[in-house]
XYZ file of C-alpha atoms in Angstrom:
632
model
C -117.818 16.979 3.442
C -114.460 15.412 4.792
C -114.677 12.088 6.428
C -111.739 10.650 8.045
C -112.749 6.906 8.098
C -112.931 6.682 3.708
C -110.132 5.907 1.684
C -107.497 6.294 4.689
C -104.070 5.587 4.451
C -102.249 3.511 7.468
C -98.907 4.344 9.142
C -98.195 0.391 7.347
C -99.194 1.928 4.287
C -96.405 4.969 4.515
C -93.638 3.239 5.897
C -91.353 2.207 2.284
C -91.986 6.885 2.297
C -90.145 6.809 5.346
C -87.039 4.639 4.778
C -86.934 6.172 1.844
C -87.784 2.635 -0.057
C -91.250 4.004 -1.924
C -90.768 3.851 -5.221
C -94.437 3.760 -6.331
C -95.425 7.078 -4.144
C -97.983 8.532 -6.441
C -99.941 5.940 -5.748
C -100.204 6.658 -1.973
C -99.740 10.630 -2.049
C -101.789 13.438 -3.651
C -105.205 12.885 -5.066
C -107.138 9.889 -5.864
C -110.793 8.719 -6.978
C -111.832 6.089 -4.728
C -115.127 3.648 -4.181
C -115.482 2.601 -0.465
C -118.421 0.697 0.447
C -120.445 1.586 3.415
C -122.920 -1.076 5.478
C -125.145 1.432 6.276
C -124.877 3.762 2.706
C -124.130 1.437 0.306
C -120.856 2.360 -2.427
C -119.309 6.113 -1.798
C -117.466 8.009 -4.124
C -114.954 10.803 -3.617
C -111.659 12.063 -3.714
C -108.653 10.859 -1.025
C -106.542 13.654 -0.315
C -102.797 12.929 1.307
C -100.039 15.612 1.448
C -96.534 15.081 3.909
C -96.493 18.418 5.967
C -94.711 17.100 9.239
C -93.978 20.297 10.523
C -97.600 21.807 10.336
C -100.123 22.840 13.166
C -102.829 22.024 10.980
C -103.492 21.553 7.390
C -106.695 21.814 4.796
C -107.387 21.002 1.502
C -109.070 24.037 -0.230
C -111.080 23.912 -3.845
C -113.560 25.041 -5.854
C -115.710 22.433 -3.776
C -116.265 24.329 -0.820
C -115.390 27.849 -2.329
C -111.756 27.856 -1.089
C -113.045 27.861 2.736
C -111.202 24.535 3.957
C -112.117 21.101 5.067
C -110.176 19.900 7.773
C -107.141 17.349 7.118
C -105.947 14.286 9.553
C -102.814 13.737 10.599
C -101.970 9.799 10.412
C -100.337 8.960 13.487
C -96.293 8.758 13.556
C -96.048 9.640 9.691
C -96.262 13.450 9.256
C -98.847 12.797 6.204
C -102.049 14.711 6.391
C -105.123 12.906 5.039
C -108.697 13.424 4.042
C -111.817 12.125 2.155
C -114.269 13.956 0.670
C -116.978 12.683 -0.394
C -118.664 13.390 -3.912
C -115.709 14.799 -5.627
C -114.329 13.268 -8.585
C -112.239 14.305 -11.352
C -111.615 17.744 -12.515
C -111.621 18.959 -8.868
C -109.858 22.279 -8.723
C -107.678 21.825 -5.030
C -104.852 23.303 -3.077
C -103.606 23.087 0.659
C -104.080 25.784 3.224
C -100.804 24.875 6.093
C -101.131 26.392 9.169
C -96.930 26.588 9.949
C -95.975 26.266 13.188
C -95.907 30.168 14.079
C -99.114 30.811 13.003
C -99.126 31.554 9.480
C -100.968 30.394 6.786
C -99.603 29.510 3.676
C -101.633 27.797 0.154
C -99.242 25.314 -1.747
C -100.038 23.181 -4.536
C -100.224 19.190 -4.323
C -96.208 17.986 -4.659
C -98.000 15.071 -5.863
C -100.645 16.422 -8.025
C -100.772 14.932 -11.586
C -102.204 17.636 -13.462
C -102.488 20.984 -12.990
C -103.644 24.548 -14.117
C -102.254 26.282 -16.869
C -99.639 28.992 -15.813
C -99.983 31.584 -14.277
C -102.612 29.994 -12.472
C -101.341 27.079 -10.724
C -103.933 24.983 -8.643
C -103.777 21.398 -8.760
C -106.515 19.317 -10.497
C -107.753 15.351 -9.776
C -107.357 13.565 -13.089
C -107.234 9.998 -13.593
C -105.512 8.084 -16.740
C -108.223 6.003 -18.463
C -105.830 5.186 -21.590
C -105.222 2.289 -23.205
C -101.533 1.598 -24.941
C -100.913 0.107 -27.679
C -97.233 -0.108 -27.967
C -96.459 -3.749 -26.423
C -94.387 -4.887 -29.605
C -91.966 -1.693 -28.561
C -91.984 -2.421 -24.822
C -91.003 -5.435 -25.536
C -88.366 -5.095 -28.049
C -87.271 -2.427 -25.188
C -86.566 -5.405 -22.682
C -84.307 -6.956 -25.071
C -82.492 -4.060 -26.105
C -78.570 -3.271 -26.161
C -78.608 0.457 -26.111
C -74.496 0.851 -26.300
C -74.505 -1.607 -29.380
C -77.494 0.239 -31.271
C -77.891 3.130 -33.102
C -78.799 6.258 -31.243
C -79.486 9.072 -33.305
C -81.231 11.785 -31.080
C -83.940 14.532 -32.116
C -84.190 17.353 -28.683
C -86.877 19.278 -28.695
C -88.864 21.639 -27.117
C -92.391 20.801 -27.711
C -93.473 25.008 -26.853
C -91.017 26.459 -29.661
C -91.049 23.320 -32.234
C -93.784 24.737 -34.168
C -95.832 27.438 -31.997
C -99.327 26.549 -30.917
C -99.581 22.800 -31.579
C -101.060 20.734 -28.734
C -99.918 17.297 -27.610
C -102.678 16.136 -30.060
C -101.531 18.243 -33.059
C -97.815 16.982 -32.383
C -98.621 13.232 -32.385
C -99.251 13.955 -36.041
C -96.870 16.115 -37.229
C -93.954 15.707 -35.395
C -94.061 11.840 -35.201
C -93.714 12.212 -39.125
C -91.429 14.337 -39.405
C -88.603 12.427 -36.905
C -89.440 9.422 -38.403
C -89.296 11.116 -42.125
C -85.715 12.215 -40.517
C -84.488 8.917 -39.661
C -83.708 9.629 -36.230
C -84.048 6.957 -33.374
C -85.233 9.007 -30.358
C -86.707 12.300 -29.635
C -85.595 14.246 -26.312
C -87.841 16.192 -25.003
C -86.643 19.084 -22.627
C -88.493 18.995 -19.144
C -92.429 17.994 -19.296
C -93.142 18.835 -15.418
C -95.274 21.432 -14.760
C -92.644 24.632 -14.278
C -94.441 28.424 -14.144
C -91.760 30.358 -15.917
C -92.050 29.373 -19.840
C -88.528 31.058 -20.784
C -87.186 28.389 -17.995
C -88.082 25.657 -20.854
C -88.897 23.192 -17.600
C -85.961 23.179 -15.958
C -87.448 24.958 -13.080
C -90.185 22.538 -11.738
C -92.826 23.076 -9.604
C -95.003 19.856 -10.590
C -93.143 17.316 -11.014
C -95.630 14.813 -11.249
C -97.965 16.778 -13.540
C -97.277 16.759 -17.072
C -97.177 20.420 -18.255
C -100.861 21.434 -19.603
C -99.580 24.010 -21.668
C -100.065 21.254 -24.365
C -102.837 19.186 -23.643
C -104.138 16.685 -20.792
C -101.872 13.997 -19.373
C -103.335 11.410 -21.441
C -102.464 13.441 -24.839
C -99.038 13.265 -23.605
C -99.489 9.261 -23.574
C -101.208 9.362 -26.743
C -97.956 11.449 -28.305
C -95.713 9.114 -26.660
C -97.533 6.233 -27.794
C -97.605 6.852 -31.339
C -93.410 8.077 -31.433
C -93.293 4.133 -30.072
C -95.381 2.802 -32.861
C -93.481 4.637 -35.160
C -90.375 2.962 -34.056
C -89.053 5.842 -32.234
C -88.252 6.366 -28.832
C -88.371 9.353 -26.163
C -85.926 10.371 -23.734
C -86.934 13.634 -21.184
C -84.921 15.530 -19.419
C -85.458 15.382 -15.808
C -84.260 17.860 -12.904
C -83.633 16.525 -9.798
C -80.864 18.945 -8.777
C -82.937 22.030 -8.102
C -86.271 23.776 -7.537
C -87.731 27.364 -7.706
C -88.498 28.976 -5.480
C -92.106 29.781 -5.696
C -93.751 30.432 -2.936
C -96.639 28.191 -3.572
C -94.291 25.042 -4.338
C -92.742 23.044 -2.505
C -90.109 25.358 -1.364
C -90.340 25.980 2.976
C -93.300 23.897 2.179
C -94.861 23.048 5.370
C -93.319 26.473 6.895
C -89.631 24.190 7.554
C -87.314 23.203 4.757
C -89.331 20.189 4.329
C -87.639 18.914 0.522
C -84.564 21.096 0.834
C -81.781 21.609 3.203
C -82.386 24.602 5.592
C -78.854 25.787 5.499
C -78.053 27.939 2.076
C -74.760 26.577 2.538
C -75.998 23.070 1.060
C -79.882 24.342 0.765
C -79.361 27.153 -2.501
C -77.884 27.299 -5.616
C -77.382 31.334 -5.305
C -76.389 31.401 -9.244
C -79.816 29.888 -10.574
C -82.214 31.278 -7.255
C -83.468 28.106 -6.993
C -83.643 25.647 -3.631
C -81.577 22.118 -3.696
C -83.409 18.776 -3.018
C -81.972 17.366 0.503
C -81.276 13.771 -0.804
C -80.115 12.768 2.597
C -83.651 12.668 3.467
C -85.507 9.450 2.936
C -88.635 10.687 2.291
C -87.186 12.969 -0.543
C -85.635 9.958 -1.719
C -88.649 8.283 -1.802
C -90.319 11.385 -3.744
C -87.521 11.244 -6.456
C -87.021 8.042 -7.226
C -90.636 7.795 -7.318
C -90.890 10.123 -9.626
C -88.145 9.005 -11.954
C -89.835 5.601 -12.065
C -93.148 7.097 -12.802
C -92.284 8.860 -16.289
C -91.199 5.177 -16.872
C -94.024 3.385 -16.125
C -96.806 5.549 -16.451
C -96.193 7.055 -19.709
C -93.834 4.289 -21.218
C -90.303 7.040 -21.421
C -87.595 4.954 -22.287
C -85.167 6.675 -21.171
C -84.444 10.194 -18.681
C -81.619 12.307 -19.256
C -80.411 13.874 -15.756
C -80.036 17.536 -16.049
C -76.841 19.346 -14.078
C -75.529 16.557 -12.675
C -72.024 18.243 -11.764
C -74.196 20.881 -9.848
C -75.407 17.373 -7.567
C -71.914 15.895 -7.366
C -69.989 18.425 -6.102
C -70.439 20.114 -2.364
C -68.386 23.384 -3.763
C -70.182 23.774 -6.944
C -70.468 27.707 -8.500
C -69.741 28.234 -4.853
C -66.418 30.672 -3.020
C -64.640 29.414 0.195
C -66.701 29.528 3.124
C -69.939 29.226 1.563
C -69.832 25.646 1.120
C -69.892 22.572 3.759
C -67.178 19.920 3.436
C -68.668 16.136 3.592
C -67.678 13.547 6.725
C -64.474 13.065 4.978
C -63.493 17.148 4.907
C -64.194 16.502 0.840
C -66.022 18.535 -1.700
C -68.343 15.952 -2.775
C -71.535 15.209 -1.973
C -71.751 11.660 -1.043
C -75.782 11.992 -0.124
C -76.394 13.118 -4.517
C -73.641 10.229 -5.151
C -75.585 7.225 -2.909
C -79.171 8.970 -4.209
C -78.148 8.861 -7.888
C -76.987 5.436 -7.413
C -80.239 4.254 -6.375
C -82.469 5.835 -8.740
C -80.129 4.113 -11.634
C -79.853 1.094 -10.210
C -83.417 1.562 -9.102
C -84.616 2.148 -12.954
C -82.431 -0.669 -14.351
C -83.482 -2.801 -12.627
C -87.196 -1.982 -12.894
C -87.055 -1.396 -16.251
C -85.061 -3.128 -18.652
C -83.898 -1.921 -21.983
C -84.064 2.434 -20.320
C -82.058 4.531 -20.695
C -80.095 7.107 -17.883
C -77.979 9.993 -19.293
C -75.951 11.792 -17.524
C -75.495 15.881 -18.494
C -72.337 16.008 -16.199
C -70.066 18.671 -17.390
C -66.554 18.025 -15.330
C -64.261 14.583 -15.139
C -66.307 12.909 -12.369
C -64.934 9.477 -13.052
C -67.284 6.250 -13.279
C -70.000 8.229 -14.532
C -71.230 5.293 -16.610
C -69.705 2.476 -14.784
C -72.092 0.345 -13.131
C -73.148 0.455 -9.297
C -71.363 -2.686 -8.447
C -68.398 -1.731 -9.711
C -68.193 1.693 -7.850
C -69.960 3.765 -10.268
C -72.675 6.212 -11.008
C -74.651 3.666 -12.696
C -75.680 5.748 -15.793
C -75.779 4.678 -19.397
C -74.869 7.223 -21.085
C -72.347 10.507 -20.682
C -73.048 13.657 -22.507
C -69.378 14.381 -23.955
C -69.576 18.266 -23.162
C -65.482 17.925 -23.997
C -65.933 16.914 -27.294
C -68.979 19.184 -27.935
C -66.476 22.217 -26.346
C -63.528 21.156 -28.297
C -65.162 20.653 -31.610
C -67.264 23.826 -31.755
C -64.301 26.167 -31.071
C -62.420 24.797 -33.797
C -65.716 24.988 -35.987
C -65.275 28.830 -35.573
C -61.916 28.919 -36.516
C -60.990 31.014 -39.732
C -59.924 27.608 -41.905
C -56.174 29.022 -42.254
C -55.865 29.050 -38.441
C -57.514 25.126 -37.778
C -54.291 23.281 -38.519
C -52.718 25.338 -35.388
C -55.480 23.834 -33.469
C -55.768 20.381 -34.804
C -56.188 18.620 -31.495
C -58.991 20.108 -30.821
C -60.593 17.535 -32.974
C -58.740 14.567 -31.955
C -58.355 14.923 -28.171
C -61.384 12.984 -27.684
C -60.002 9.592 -28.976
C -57.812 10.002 -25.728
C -60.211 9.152 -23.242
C -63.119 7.811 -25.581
C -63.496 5.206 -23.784
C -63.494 6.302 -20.585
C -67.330 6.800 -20.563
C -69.913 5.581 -22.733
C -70.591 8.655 -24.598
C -73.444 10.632 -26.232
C -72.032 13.640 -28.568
C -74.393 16.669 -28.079
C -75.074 19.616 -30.352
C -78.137 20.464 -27.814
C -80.161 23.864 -26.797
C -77.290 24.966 -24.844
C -75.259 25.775 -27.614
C -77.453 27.852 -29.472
C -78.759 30.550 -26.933
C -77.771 33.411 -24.871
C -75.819 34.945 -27.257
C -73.851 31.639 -28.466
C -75.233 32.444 -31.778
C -77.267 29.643 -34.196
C -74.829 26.871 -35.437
C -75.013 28.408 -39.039
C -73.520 31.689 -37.791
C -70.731 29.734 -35.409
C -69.354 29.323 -38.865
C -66.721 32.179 -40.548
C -66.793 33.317 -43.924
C -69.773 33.252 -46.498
C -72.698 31.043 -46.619
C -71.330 28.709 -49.289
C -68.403 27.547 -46.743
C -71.138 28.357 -44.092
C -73.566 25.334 -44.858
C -70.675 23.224 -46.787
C -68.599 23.448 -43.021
C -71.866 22.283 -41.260
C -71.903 19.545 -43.335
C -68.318 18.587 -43.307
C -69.093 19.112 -39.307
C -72.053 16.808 -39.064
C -70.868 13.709 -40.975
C -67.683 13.894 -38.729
C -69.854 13.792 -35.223
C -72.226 11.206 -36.866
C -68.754 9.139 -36.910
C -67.473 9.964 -34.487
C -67.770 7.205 -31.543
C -70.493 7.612 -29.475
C -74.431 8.163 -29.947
C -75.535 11.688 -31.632
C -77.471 14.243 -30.369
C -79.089 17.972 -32.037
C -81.218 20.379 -31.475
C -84.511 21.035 -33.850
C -83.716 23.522 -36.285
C -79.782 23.091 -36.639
C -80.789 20.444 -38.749
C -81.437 22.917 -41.542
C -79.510 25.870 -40.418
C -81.875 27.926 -38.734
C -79.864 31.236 -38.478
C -81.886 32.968 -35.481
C -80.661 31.481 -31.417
C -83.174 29.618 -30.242
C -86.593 31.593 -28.929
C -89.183 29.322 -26.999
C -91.646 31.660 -27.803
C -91.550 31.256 -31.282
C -91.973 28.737 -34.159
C -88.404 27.374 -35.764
C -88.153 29.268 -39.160
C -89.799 25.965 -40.938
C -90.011 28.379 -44.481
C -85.989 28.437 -44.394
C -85.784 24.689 -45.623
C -87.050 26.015 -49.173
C -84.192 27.599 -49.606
C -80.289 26.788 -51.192
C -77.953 25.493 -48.113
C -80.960 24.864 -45.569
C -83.040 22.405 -47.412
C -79.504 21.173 -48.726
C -78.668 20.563 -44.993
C -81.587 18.623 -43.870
C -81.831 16.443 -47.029
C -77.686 15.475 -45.481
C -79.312 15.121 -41.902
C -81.816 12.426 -43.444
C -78.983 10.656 -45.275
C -76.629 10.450 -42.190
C -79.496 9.134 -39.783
C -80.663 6.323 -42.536
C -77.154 5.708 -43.674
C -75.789 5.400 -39.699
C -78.943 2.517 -39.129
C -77.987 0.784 -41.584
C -74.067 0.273 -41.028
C -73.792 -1.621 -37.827
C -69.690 -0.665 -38.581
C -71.196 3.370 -37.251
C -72.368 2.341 -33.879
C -71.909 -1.194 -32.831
C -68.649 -1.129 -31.107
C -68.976 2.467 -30.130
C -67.878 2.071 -27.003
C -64.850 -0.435 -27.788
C -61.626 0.003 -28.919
C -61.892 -2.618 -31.467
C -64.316 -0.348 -33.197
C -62.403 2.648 -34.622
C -59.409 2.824 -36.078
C -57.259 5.404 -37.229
C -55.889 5.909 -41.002
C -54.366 9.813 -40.103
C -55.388 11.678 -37.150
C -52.142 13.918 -37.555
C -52.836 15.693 -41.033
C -53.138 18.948 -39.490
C -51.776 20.469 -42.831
C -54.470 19.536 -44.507
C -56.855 20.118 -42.565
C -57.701 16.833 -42.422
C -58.657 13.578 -40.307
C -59.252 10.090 -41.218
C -60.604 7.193 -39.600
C -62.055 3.500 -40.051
C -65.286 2.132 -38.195
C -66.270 -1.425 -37.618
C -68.724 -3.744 -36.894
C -67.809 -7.441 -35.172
C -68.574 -8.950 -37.885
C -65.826 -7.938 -40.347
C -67.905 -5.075 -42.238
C -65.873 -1.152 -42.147
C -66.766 2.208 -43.052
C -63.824 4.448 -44.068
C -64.893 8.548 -43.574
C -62.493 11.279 -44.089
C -63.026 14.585 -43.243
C -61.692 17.827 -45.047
C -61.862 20.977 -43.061
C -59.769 23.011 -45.295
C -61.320 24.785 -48.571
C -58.806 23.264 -50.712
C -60.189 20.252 -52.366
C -57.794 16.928 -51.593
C -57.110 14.908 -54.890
C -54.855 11.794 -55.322
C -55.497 12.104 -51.572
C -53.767 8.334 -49.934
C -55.248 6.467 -47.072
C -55.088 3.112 -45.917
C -57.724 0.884 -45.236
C -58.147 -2.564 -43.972
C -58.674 -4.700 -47.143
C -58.246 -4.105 -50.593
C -61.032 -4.213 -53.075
C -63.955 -1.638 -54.247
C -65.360 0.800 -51.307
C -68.548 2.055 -52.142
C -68.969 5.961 -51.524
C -72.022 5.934 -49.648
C -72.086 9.834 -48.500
C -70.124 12.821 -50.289
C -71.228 15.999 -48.528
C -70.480 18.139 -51.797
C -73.594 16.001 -53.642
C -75.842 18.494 -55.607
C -78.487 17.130 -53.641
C -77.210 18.868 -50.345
C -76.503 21.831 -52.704
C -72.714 21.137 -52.626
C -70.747 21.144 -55.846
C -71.043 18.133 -57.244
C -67.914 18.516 -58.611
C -65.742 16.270 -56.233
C -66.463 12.696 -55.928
C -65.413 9.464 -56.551
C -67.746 8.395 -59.242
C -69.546 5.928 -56.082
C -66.700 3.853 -55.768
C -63.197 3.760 -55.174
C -60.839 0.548 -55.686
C -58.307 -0.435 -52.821
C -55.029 -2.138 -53.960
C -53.368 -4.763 -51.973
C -49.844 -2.397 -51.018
C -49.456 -2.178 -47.193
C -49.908 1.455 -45.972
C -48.860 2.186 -42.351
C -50.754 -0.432 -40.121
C -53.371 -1.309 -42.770
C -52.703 -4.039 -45.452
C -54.560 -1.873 -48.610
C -54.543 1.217 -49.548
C -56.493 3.763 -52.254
C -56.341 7.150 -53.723
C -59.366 9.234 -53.121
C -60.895 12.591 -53.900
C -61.901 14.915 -51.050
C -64.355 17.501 -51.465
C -63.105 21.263 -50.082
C -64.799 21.324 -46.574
C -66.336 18.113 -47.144
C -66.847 14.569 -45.831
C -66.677 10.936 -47.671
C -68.095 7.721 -46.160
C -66.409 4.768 -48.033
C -68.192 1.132 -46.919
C -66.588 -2.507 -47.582
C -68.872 -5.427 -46.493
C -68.085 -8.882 -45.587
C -70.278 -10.124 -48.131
C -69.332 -7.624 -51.083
């Protein structure tokens, strides 16, 4: 039975939801356990019930409590939030609402606040409370203190559904923790968690977005997975989509019978291309429910970090859109100032709040200030995916090798506005679906330049300036695109050139951690220097890295099939270079046949701009790291 004096929310109570200030709004919205005490009745449990449906004649909450009948809902005066108590309910209630719109109809939508749900296709929101207990306050901590652009940050994306087939939250606190952490990476990113009905949409059309998906498990398995990646020293990113939402009619799409989250004109309202509604972040109540949100992945199941999915699509008024079907802003522009002042928030928001995340921006055009902070006129993000670089680099990957030296820039361009932005290099989902092909099959010719041009490829991102980022299963070749509704071909990494491949990916991430001279000063000048960047004859590009402290890594990359003996660089101090990597190692199932016998001695002849210089051996479509240390 509903009883409007229990567990009621005051107009006090909703007004940070109104000026858009709420930043804690699960806590006041959806569904809630609560004890009230009673003179006459003593202690009363139940459930609290709150849903904003401003627009509505009426509204009920409907369950498996009272058959899916109705109990009747109270509006709170002067907030547009419909509330109830029910008395006796706990968790594991089964509940929707019934809106009466103003015209009459009826319409059942699920809690925009709920923090669980059903399993698709059935969709109804369930009660659930967290009762677990972390136990990752040594990570949190070394979180606060972090330096994210002066770490390493060697990403693992994922998508928990296709990773191996079947495996629960549970199953993949086991096995995946130990494999990442077998792989050296730093992070895993996990593509979209919300609840989202359409599986091949891989979550990045939400229709919970305050209910981790239960495909996998309960909410607290999720905190259980997360918690053991942060004991095993590894952090977790998700992707999260504020830009868009479906348009089922169940969610929160026309949700109280008005465009209650969106804008009502199409014009600003629809992204026609995807079919899917856009979030009206002029409103402050939406701004209250995504910034909200945001913070709540942080703080209620410890993400370090959210990577912000379409950005472009939220900058720009005229985006995928012909003249005359978009609105210019105040200023007759094409951006959207509302998405500009509502992404500034949530970063500075989350920064703020949270010291030591993490915001990544997937923005795909030259939007400048991206990663510049609020207070000096920027976005406020961290991080920058570098889709030119990603672009740029793949096409010449593709490239018969005679025709790359026509197209040498293609590689180097990046250096020209490197540091621009602060930059993460991605090799994500995107590229290997839809008929992109696998990375393995990007690649011309037979398999033996196939997997020997992946590795040539990967040593030169991992560096490259900037943090690294790949999808699961180019890390051993996997030859079929991407399929969410299979397992990655695990059995592949038994075999020559795959298992080859991922024993390099395990070297790069351990060997990248432990040179400070591959990602300290990735986003300074000071930490990358040139030996040739104009070698398009042969194929070739070379390049210093270093640390502040003195120590350099010297990695030279040869695209062409010809192997490069006798081959001169410079370098900044004479002495023996250890060769720490050579891509054409047996143990990657490369030659073995061009090396440097693991080290190469620098004599003290100027060369160009450097004062040393050495003679070095090249593997055909290879890579070689060379390191000199301070203290060597």
């Amino acid at each position: 039975m509903a009883h409007d004096q229990f567990g009621e929310l005051t107009g006090w109570d909703l007004e940070g939801f109104h000026n858009g200030g709420d930043t804690e709004l699960w806590k006041r919205l959806g569904s809630h356990v609560v004890h009230e005490s009673d003179d006459e009745r003593g202690d009363i449990a139940g459930v609290r019930f709150a849903v904003w449906a401003p627009n509505a004649k009426s509204v009920q909450v409907i369950g498996d409590f009272n058959w899916w009948t109705g109990d009747a809902m109270h509006i709170i005066p002067g907030s547009g939030v419909w509330g109830a108590f029910i008395e006796g309910l706990g968790e594991g209630t089964l509940y929707k609402y019934r809106i009466e719109t103003q015209d009459g109809r009826w319409i059942e939508k699920v809690d925009p606040m709920a923090r669980f749900s059903e399993q698709a296709p059935a969709n109804a929101s369930i009660v659930y409370e967290s009762k677990y207990v972390w136990s990752d306050d040594d990570w949190l901590e070394q979180r606060r203190a972090a330096r994210a652009h002066a770490e390493p940050m060697s990403v693992y994306e994922v998508h928990l559904g296709g990773w191996r087939r079947g495996k629960s939250y549970l199953d993949l606190a086991e096995e995946l923790v130990s494999y990442v952490k077998w792989q050296g990476y730093t992070h895993v990113e996990f593509m979209p968690l919300a609840e989202h009905p359409f599986e091949p949409s891989w979550g990045y059309q939400v229709t919970g977005y305050f209910s981790p998906t239960s495909r996998f498990g309960k909410p607290d398995d999720l905190r259980y997975l997360i918690d053991r990646l942060h004991q095993a020293g590894i952090g977790v990113i998700m992707d999260w989509v504020p830009g868009h939402f479906p348009k089922d009619e169940w969610a929160l799409g026309r949700f109280d019978g008005t465009a209650l989250y969106e804008h009502a004109d199409p014009r600003q309202g629809e992204h026609v291309d995807w079919g899917t509604y856009i979030f009206n972040y002029g409103r402050n109540e939406v701004k209250s429910f995504l910034v909200s949100n945001a913070l709540y992945w942080i703080d209620e199941f410890h993400i370090d970090g959210l990577r912000v999915d379409a950005v472009a699509s939220m900058l720009y008024l005229d985006y995928s859109r012909e003249e005359g079907e978009w609105i210019p802003n105040q200023y007759g522009g094409r951006e959207n100032l509302e998405a500009i002042d509502f992404l500034r928030y949530v970063n500075r928001h989350l920064y703020e709040r949270a010291p030591g995340v993490v915001m990544i921006a997937e923005e795909s055009t030259s939007f400048a200030g991206v990663t510049k902070p609020v207070h000096e006129g920027g976005l406020g993000f961290g991080f920058k995916w570098n889709m030119g670089w990603m672009n740029d680099t793949l096409r010449y990957l593709q490239l018969d090798p005679i025709y790359r030296q026509y197209e040498h820039n293609l590689l180097t361009f990046a250096m020209v506005y490197q540091y621009s932005e602060n930059f993460v290099l991605p090799i994500s989902h995107d590229e290997v679906v839809h008929g992109k092909g696998s990375m393995v099959n990007k690649v011309p010719q037979d398999d033996w330049r196939k997997f020997a041009s992946l590795r040539a490829y990967y040593s030169f991102m991992w560096s490259f300036p900037g943090k690294q980022l790949v999808f699961m299963g180019c890390e051993f070749g996997q030859r079929p695109e991407f399929n969410e509704s299979v397992s990655l071909e695990w059995w592949v990494t038994e075999l020559w050139g795959h298992g080859g491949l991922q024993r390099l990916f395990r070297d790069l991430n351990h060997i990248y951690r432990d040179n400070s001279a591959l990602y300290e000063l990735d986003s300074e000048p000071a930490g990358f220097t040139w030996i040739n960047g104009d070698d398009r004859a042969h194929n070739t590009l070379a390049w210093v890295r270093n640390d502040s402290e003195g120590n350099h890594v010297a990695c030279i990359t040869n695209f062409s099939p010809e192997p490069l003996n006798d081959y001169e660089v410079g370098l900044p101090q004479a002495g023996a270079w250890e060769e720490i990597l050579n891509t054409d190692s047996p143990i990657y199932d490369g030659s073995g046949e061009f090396g440097n016998l693991g080290e190469v001695q620098a004599t003290p002849e100027p060369w160009g701009h450097f004062p040393a210089r050495a003679r070095v051996t090249v593997p055909p479509l290879g890579s070689i790291w060379l390191r000199r240390n301070q203290v060597s």
